[in-house]
Tab-separated table of C-alpha atoms in Angstrom:
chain	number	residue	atom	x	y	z
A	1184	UNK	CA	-64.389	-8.001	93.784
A	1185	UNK	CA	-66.797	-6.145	96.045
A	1186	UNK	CA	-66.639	-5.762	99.951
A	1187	UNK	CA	-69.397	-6.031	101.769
A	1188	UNK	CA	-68.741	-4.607	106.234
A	1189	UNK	CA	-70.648	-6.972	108.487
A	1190	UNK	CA	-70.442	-5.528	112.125
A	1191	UNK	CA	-70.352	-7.221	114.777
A	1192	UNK	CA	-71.608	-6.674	118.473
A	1193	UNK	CA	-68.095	-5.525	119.393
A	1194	UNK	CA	-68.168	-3.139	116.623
A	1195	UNK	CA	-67.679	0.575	117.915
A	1196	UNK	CA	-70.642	3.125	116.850
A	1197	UNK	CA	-70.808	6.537	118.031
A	1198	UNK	CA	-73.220	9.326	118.022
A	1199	UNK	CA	-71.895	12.018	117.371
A	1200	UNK	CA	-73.683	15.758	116.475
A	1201	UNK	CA	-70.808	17.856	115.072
A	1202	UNK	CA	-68.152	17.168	112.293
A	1203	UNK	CA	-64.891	18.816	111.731
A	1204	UNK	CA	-63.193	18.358	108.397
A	1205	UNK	CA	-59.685	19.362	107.568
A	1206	UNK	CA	-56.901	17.758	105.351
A	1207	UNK	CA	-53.480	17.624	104.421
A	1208	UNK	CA	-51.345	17.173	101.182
A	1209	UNK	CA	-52.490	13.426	101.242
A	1210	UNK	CA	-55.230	12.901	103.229
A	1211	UNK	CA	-58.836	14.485	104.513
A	1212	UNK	CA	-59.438	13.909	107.579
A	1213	UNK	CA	-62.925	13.463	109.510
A	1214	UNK	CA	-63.550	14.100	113.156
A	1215	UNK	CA	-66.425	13.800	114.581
A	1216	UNK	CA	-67.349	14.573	118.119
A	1217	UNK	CA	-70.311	14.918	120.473
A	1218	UNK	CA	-70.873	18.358	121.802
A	1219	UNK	CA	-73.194	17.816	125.114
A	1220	UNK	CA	-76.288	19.636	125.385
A	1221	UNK	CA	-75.657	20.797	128.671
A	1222	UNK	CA	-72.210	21.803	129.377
A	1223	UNK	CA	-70.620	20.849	132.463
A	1224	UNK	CA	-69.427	24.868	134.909
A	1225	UNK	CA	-65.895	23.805	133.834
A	1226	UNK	CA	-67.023	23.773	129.980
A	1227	UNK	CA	-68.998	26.967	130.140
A	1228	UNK	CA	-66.370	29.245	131.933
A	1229	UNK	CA	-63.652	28.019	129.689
A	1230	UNK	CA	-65.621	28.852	126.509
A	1231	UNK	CA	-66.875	32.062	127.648
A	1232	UNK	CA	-63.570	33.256	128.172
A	1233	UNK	CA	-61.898	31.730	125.537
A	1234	UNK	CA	-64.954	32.255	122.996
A	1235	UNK	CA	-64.099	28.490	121.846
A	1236	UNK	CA	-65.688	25.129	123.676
A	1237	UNK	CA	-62.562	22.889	123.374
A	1238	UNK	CA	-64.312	18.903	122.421
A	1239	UNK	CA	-62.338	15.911	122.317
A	1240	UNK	CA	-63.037	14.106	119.238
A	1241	UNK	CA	-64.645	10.751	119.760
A	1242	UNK	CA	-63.100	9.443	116.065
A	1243	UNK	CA	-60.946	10.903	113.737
A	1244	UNK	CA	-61.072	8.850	110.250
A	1245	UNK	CA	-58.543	9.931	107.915
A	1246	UNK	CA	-59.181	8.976	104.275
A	1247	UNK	CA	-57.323	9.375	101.021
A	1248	UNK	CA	-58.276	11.936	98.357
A	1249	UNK	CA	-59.107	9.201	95.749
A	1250	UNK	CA	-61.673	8.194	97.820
A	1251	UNK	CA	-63.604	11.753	98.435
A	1252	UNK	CA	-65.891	11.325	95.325
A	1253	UNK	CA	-67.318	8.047	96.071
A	1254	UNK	CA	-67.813	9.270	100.113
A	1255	UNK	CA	-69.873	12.748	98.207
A	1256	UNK	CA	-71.875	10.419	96.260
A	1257	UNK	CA	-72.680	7.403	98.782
A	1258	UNK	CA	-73.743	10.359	101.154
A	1259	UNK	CA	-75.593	12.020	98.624
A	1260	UNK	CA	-77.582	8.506	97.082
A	1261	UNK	CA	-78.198	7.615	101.384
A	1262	UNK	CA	-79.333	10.849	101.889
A	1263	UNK	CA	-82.109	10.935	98.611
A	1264	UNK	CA	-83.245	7.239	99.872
A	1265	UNK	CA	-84.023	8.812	103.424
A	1266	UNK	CA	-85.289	11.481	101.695
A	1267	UNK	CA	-87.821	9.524	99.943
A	1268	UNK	CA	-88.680	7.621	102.614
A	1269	UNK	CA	-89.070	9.571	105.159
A	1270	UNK	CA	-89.246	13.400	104.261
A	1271	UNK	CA	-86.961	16.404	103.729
A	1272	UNK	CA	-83.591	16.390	106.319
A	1273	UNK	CA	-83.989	19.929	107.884
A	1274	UNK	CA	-80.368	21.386	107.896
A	1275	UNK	CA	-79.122	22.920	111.229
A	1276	UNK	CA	-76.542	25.179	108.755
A	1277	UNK	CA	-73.091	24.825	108.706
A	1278	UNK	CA	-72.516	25.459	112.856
A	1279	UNK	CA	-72.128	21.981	113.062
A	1280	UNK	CA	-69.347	21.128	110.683
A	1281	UNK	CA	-66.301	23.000	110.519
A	1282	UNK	CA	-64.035	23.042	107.728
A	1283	UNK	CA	-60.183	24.236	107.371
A	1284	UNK	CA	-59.613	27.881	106.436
């Protein structure tokens, strides 16, 4: 049987520009948040002194291990077809995901 997602116009989207990804014993877990690109004078004191800017995520989406591989290669066959069409994705590094240490 396949699935096949058909939003609707109630359906939640988000933009988000930064990604942090951590997991447990039986889950990864995705969060993905929108860091602003000007920070409010509450924002910028607290990360200069802490040396950290503290974001709310705007989703977390928590997905079982089984289910990594076939996320890594859907991302991977999207990311060719853009690609293709519409030129090389310049990377921005890895500043704007995070991964557990």
């Amino acid at each position: 049987m396949q699935i096949q997602l058909v939003p609707s116009e109630g359906t939640p989207a988000y933009y988000c520009n930064y990604m942090d990804v951590t997991h447990s014993s039986y889950e990864f877990v995705l969060s993905f948040a929108k860091v602003p690109a000007k920070l409010r004078l509450d924002q910028l004191s607290a990360a200069e002194n802490k040396g950290t800017l503290q974001i709310e995520p705007l989703v977390q989406v928590e997905v079982p291990p089984r289910l990594l591989p076939g996320i890594i290669k859907a991302l991977t066959i999207q990311k060719e077809k853009f690609e293709t069409q519409l030129g090389q994705i310049e990377s921005e590094g890895p500043k704007n995901v995070r991964t557990q240490k």
